[in-house]
Every structure is written in C-alpha cells, then in structure tokens.
XYZ file of N, CA and C in Angstrom:
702
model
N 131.624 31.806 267.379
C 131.774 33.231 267.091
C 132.064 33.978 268.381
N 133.427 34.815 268.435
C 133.766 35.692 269.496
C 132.561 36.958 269.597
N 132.778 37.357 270.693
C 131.876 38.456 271.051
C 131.746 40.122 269.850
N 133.844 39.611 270.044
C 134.393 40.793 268.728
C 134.027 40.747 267.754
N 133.705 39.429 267.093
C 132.918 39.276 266.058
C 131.451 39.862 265.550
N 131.226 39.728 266.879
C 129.426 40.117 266.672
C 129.057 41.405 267.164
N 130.079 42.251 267.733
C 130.305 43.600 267.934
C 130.379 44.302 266.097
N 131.917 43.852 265.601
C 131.809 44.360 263.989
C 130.406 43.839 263.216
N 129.947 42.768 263.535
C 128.845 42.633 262.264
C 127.836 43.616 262.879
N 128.316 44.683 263.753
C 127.120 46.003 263.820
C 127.247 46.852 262.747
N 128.445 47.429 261.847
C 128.724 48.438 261.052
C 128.069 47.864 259.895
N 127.328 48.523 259.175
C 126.832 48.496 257.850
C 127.374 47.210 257.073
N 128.925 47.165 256.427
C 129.549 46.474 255.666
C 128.998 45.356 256.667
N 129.361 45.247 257.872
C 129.606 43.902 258.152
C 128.563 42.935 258.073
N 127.370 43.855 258.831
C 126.344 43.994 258.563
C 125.663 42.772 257.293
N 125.832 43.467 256.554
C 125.631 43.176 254.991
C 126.091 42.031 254.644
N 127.489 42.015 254.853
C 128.521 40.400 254.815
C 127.887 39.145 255.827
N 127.112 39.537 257.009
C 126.610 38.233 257.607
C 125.365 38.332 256.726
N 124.097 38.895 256.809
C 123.493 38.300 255.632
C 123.868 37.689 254.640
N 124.867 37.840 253.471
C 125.042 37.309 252.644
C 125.237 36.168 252.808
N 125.799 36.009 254.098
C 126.717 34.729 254.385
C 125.484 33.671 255.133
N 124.613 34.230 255.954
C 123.103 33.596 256.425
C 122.649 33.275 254.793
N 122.130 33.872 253.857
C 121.963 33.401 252.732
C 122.001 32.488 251.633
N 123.288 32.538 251.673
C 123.864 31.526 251.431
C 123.965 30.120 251.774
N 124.388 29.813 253.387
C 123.907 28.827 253.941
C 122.707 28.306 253.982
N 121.752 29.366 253.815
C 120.329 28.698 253.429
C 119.971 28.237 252.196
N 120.595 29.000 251.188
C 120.937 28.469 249.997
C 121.258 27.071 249.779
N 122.594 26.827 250.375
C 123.104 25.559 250.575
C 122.248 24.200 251.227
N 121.775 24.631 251.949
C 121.045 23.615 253.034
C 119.719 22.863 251.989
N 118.738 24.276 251.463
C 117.623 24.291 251.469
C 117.865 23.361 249.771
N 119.294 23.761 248.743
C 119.788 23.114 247.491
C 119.790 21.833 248.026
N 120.365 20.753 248.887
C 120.561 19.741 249.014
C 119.704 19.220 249.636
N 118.536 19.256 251.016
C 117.256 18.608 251.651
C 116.200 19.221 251.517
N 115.969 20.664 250.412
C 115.059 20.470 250.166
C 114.679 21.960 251.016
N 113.775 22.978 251.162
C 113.484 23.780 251.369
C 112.543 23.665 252.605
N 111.630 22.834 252.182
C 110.830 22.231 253.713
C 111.785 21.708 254.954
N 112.826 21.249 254.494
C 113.841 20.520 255.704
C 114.611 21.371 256.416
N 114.134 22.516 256.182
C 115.542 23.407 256.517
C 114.679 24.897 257.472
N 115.220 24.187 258.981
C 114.846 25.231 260.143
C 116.010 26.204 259.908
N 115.711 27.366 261.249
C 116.081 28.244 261.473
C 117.522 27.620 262.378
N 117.498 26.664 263.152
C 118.677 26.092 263.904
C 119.513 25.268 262.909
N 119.323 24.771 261.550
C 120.127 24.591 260.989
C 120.760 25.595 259.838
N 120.398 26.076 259.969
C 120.781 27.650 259.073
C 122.112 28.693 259.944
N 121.714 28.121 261.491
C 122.262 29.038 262.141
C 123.441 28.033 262.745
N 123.393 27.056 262.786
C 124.794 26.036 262.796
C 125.568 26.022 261.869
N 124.899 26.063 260.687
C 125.978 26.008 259.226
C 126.960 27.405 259.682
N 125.968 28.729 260.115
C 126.868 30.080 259.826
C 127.514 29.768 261.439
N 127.753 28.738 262.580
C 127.780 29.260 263.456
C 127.867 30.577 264.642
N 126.369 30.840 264.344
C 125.612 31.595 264.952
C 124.590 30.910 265.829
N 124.325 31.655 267.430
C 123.057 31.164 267.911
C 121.929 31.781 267.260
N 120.982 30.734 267.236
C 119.652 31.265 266.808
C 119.179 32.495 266.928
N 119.132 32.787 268.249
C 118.797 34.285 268.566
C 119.673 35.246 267.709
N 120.602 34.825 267.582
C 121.254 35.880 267.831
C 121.262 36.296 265.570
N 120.887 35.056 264.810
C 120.714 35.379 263.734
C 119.772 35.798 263.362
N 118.199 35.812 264.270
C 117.312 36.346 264.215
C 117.274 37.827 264.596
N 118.763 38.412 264.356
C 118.855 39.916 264.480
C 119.202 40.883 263.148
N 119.179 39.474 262.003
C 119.254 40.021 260.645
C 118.428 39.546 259.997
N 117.528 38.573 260.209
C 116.337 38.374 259.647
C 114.934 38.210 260.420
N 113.971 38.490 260.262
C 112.794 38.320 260.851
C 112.231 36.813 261.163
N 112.356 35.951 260.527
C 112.179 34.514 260.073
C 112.972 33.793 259.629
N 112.791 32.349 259.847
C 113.466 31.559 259.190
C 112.519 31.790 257.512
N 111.202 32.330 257.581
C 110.420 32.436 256.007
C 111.130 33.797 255.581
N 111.314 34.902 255.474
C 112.046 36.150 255.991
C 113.594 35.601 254.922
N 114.361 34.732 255.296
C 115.423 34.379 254.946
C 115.505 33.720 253.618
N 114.095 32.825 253.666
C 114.093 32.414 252.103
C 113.551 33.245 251.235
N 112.411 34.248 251.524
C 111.527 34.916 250.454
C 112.363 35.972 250.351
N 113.891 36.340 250.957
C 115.019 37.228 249.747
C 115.509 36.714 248.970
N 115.970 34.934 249.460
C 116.573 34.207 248.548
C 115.270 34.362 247.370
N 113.846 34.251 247.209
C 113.161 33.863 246.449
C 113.258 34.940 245.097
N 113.595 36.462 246.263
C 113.037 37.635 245.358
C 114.832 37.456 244.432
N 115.568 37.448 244.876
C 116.973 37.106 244.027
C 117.220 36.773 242.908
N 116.355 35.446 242.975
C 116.013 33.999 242.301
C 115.362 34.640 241.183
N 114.047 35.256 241.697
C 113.492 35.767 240.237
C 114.155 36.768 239.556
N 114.453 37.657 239.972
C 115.780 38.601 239.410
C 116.634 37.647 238.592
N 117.466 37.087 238.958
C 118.427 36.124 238.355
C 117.774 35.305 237.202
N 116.740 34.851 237.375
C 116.063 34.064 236.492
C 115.340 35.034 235.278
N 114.927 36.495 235.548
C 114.533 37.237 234.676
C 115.805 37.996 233.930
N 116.400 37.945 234.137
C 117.993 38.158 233.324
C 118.179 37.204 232.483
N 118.554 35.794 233.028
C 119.304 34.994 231.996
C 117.527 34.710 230.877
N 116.772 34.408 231.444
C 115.462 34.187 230.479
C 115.361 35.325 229.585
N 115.443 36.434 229.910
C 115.271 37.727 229.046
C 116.394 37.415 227.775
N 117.048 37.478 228.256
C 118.118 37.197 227.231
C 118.629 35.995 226.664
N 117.888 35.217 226.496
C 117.661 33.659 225.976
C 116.506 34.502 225.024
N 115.510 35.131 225.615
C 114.753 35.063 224.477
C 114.867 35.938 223.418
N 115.501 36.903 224.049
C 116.328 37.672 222.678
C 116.470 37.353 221.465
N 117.444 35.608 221.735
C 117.833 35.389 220.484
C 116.836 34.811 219.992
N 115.362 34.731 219.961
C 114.550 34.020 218.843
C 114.196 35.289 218.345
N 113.735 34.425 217.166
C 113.304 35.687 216.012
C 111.649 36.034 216.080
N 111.237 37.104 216.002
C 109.803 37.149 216.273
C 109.249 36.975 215.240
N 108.155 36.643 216.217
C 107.201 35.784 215.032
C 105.709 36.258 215.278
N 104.932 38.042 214.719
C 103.789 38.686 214.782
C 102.709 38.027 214.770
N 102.510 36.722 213.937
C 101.484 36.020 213.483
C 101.347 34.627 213.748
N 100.197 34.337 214.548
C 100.252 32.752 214.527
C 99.992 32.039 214.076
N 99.557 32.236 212.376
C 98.771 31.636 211.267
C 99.682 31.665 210.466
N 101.315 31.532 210.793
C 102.198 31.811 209.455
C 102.710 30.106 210.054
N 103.136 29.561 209.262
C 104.558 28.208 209.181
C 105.298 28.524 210.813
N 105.984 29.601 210.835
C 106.805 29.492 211.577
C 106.185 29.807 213.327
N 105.354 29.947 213.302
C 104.802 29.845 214.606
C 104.992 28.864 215.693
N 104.619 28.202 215.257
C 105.072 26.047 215.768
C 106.549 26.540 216.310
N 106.775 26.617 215.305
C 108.764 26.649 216.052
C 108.946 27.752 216.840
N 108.290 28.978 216.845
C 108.755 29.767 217.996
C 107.852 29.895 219.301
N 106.576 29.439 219.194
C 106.004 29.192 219.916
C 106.999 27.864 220.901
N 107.280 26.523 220.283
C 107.585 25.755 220.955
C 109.725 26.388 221.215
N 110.021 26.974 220.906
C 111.171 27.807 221.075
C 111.364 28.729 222.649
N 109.840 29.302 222.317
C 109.963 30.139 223.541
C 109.615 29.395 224.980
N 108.740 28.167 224.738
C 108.393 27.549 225.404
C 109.170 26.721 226.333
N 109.587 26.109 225.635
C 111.639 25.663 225.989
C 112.688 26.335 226.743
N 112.439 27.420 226.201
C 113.201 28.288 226.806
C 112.470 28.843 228.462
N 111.806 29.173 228.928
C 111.225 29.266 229.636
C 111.023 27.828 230.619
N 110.861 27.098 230.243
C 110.969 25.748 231.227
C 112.071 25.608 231.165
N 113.429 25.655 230.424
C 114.616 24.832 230.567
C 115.124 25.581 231.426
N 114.907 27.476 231.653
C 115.822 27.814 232.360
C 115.424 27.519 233.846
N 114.384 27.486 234.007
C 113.358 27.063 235.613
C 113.988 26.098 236.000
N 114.006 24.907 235.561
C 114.337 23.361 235.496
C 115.782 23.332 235.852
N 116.557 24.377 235.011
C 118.041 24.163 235.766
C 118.201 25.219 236.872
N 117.454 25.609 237.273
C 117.127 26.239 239.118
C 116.216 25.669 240.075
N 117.171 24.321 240.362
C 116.202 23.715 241.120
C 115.585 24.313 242.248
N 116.585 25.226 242.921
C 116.147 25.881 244.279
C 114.814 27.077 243.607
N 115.286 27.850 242.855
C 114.117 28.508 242.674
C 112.643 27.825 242.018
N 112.917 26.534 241.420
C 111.307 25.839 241.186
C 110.851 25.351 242.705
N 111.837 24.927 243.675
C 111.006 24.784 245.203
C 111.045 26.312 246.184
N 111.400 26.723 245.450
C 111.074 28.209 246.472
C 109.662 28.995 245.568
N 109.443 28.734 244.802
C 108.459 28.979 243.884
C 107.320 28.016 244.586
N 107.015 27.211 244.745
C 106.043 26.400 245.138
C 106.153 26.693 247.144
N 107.052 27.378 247.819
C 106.673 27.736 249.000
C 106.431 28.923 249.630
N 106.755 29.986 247.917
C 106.561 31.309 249.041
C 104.866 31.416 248.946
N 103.974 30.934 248.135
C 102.164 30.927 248.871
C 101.761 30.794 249.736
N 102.548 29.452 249.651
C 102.479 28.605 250.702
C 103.029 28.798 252.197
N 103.906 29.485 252.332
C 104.292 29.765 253.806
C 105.307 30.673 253.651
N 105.776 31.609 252.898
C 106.839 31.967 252.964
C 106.315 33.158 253.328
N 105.554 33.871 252.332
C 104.983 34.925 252.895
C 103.695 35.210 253.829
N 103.445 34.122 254.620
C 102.762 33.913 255.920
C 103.517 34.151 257.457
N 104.723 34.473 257.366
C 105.423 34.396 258.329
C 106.069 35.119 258.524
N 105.653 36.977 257.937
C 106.513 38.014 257.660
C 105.663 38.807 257.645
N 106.585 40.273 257.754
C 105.922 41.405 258.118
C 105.530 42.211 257.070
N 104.467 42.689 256.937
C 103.620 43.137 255.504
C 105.033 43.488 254.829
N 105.103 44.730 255.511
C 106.619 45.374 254.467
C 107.168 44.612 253.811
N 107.757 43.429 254.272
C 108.786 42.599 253.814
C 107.825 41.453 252.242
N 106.605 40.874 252.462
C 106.037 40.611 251.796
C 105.690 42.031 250.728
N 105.560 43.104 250.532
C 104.986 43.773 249.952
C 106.194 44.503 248.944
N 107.670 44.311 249.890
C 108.684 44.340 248.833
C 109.424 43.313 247.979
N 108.765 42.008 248.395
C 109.195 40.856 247.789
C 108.285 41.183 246.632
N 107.052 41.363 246.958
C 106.044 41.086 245.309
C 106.171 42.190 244.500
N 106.779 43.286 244.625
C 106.451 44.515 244.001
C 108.159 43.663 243.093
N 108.940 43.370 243.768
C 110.074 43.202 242.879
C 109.659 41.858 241.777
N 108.918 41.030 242.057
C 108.256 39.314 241.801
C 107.610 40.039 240.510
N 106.836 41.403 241.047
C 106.062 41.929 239.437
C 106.669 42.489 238.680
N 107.488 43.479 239.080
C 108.291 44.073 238.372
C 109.107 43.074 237.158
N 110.045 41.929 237.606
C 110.179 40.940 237.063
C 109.385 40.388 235.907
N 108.408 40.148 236.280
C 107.038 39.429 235.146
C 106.600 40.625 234.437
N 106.749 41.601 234.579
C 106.477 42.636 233.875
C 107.184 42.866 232.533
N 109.070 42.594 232.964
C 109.847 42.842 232.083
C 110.212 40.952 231.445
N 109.556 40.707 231.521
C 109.986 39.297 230.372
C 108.499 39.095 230.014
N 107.296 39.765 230.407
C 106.323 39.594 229.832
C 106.592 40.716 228.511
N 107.204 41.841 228.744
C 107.709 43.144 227.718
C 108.402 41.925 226.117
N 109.040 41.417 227.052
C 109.765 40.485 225.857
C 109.110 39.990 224.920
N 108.190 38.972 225.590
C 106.985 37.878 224.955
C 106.598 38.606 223.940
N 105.894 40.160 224.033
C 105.146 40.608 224.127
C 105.665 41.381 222.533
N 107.386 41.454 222.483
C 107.951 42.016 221.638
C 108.217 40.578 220.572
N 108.193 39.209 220.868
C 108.329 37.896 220.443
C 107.233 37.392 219.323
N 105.588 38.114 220.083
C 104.606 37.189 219.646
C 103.384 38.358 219.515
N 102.358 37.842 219.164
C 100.932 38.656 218.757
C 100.174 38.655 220.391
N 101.010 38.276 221.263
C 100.007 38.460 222.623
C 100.590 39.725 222.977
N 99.265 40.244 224.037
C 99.051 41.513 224.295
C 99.678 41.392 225.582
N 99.920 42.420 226.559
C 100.525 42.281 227.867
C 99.725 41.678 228.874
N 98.490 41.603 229.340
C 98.153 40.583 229.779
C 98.222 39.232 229.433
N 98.466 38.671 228.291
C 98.610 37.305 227.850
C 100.080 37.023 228.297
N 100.824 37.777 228.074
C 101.957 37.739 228.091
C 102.286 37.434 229.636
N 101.876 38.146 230.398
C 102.149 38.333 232.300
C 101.520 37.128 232.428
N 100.548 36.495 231.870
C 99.865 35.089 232.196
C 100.921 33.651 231.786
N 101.504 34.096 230.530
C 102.395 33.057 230.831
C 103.651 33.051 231.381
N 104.046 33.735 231.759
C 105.143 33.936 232.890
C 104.726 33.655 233.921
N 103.408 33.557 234.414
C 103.163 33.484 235.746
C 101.966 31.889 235.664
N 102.183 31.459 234.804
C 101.504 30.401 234.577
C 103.505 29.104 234.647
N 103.976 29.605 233.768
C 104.939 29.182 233.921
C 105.730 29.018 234.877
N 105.932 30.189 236.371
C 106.566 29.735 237.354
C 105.903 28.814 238.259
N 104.392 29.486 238.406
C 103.660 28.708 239.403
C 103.852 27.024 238.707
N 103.225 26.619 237.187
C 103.723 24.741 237.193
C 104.868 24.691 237.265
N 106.155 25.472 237.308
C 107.235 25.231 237.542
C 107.330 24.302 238.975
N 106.896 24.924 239.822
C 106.805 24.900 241.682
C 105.996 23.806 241.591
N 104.812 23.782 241.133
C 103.792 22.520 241.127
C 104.703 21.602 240.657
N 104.718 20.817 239.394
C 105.659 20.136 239.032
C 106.540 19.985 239.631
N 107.648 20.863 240.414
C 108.962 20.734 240.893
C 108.551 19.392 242.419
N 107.087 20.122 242.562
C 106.767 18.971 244.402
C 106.562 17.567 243.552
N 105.659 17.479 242.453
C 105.320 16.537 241.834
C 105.914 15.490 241.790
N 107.623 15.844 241.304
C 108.257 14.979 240.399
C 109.050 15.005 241.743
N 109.444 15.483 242.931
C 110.189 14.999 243.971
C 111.442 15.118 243.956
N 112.001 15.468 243.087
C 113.538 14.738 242.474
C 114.520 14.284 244.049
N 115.253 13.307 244.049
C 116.290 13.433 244.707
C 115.567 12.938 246.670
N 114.454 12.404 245.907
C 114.110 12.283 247.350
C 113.959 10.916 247.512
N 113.047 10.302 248.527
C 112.552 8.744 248.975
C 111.279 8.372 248.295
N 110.775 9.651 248.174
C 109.316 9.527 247.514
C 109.593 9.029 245.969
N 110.501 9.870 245.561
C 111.244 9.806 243.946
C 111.299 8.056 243.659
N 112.579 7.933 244.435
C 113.013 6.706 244.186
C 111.829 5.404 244.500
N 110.726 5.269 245.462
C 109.920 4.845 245.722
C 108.821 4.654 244.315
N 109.058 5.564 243.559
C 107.886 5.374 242.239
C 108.808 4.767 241.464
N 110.014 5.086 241.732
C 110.788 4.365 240.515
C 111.102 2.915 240.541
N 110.771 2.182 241.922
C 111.147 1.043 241.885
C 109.790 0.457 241.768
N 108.496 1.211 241.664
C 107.221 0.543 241.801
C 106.629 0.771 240.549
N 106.884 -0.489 239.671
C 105.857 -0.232 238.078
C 104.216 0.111 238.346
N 103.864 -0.024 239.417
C 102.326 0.649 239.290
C 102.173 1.933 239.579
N 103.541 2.786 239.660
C 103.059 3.848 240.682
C 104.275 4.600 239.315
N 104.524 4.268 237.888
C 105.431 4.746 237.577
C 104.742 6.149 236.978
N 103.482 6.023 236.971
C 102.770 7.048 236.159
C 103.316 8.255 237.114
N 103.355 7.786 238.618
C 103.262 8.994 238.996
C 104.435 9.839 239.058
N 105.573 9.590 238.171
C 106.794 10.330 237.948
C 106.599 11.300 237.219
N 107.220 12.554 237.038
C 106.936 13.539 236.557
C 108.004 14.253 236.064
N 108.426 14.271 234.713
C 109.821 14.914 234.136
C 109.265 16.373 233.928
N 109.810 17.076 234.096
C 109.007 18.438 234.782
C 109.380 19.504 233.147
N 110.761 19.127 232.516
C 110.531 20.467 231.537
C 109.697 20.002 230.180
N 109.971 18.486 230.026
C 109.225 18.262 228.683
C 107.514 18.472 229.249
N 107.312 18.464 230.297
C 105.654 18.624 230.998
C 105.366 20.186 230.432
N 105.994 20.260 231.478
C 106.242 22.242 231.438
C 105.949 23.023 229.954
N 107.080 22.457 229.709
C 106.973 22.921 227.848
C 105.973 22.487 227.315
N 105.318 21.681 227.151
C 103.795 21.121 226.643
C 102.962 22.110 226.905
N 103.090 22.423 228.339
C 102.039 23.124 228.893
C 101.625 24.933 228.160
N 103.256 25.469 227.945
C 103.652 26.817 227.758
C 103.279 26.802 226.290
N 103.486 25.529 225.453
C 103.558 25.583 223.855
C 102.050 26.247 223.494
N 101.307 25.058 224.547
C 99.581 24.804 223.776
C 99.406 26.630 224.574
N 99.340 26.995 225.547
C 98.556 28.291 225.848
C 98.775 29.635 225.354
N 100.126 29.423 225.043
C 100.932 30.666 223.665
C 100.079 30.460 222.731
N 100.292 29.261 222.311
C 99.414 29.387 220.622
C 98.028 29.470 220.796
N 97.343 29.349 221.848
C 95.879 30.109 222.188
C 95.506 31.241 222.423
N 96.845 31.660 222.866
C 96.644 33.320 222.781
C 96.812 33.919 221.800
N 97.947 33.418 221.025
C 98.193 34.063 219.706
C 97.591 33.918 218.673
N 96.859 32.709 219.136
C 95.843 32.628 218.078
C 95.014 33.500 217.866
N 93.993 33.411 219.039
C 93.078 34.339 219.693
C 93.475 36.089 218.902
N 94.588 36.761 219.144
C 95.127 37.540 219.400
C 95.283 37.927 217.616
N 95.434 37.017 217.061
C 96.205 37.351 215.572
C 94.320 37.645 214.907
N 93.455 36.770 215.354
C 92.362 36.592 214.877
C 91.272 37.716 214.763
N 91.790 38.168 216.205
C 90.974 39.036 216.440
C 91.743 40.936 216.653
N 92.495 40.685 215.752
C 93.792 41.750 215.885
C 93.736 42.596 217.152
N 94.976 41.907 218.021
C 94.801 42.184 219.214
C 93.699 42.527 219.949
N 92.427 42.245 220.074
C 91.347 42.954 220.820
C 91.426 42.036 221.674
C-alpha cells in the first residue's frame, strides 16, 4: 500500500471501504482456520496493511470480530424471522398439532445457525474473549444490538406459540449459546474432527450439531408451552 493510499482511506467513504474490506478478510480467514487461528498479522497481510497501521480502524484484533459477530446476528435475525413466518401458529400445546410446530420451529432455528458456520464459532468466542479485549463502548454497543435482535425473533416465537416473552428470549438465547457449544464440540473440518472419525472408541465423541440442536429446542418449547397453556400464561 502507497502512502497515497493511506492518505485517501482518511475521508469518511474511504474510511468505511477499508473496514469493510479489514472485515471481510477476517471473515475469510477466520471461515476457513477457524476463528481461534486468526491473529491480527494475518488479517493485516490478507488486506496488505501493516499491523499498526490497521490498528487505526479497529481497536483489536477482538474489536474486528465482535462487528463481524454483531452483523452475524442481524443477518441471522432476518433470514430466521422470516423462516418463521411461514409456520402456522399454533396457541396451544395440548392440541395434535403442536409436535409439528414445535419440532418446525425448532428446525428452523438450528438449520439456519448450522448453515452459518462462522457465526456458530463467533458465537462460542465473543464470552469468551471477544468482548474481553475491548473498550466498554464497543462491548456495550455490540450487546444492546445482540438484544435488540433476541428481542425481535423472540416477538415472533412469541406470536408462533403460548410462550410468554421471557420464554421466548430463553430460547433464542438458549439456542445460540448450544449453537457455539456444539459448533467447538463437533470440530468440523479440523484434526480433532477427523481424529474421532478414524477412532471407533472415540466415535461417541462426534457431534452432528443440528439434529442435537433441534432435540434440544423441540423438548424446552414444549415445556414452556406446556407450562404456559396450563397455567394460562401465568
């Protein structure tokens, strides 16, 4: 990168365009080895940029992922919102059709996680370190957007089924967190992965993450709604 270069990425637009473009590359990096594998010097080779000198649009190499993270949930509360749209609601959990939308919504909710691999391992690191390595502000506008999010697909649930809005915010947030758990679990794509797979004693410890997932989301819906239908909403 010329000097001229890094003179224009002072104006706003340009500004804006090297983030995206730092983003991205972290995107890229963190999609293929994994989110733990991925420093601040390889983030800044992909965009060739010196280190320093990319640490003038982000605070952190954690900083860089927990926007990618807040994105992620945005993106993921869109297409999920509107997946669940199309089921039909179902007020009561003591009718026939419960089973099927219970395990409907359930599905839906793990399948869309499951095909975001980056956001089920960015899910399992922003506790963990992502937002340990940043400046309140920046943590305090990641979660306000993280709730906001769970707020509005808990609205959904909430319009879906006999759970009340706390039941509802619980499984959304029960659902991303085993998303992230599960996602370290099952390894995919790694040495550890392939290592259980060639070892029949160790096969237990493989972990197919949406039929798990979905098990998990089916049984605690229909405990709430149970709960919930039984005791008319109280």
């Amino acid at each position: 990168m010329t000097r001229a270069d890094f003179l224009r990425a002072r104006s706003p637009e340009a500004k804006a365009a090297r983030e995206a473009e730092i983003l991205a590359a972290a995107a890229r990096l963190a999609t293929t080895k994994g989110v733990r594998e991925v420093t601040v010097t390889a983030i800044a080779d992909e965009v060739a940029m010196h280190k320093s000198a990319m640490l003038r649009y982000f605070e952190t190499r954690e900083d860089i992922f927990l926007r990618l993270a807040g994105t992620a949930w945005h993106d993921w509360s869109v297409e999920v919102r509107s997946r669940l749209d199309a089921i039909a609601p179902c007020p009561d959990a003591e009718t026939k059709k419960w089973a099927e939308t219970a395990r409907s919504i359930s599905a839906t909710l793990a399948g869309t996680l499951v095909a975001r691999p980056l956001f089920c391992d960015l899910l399992a690191h922003t506790p963990l370190n992502l937002e340990r390595n940043v400046s309140t502000d920046t943590v305090r506008t990641f979660k306000k957007g993280a709730f906001a999010e769970v707020d509005s697909i808990a609205d959904t649930l909430c319009a879906l089924t006999p759970l009340d809005a706390n039941q509802a915010r619980a499984v959304v947030t029960t659902a991303t967190s085993m998303a992230g758990a599960l996602w370290q679990m099952a390894a995919p794509g790694t040495q550890l992965r392939a290592f259980y797979e060639t070892d029949p004693e160790l096969s237990h410890s493989i972990v197919d993450v949406e039929p798990r997932l979905t098990d998990i989301l089916s049984a605690l819906l229909t405990g709430y709604a149970t709960r919930s239908t039984r005791t008319g909403g109280r």
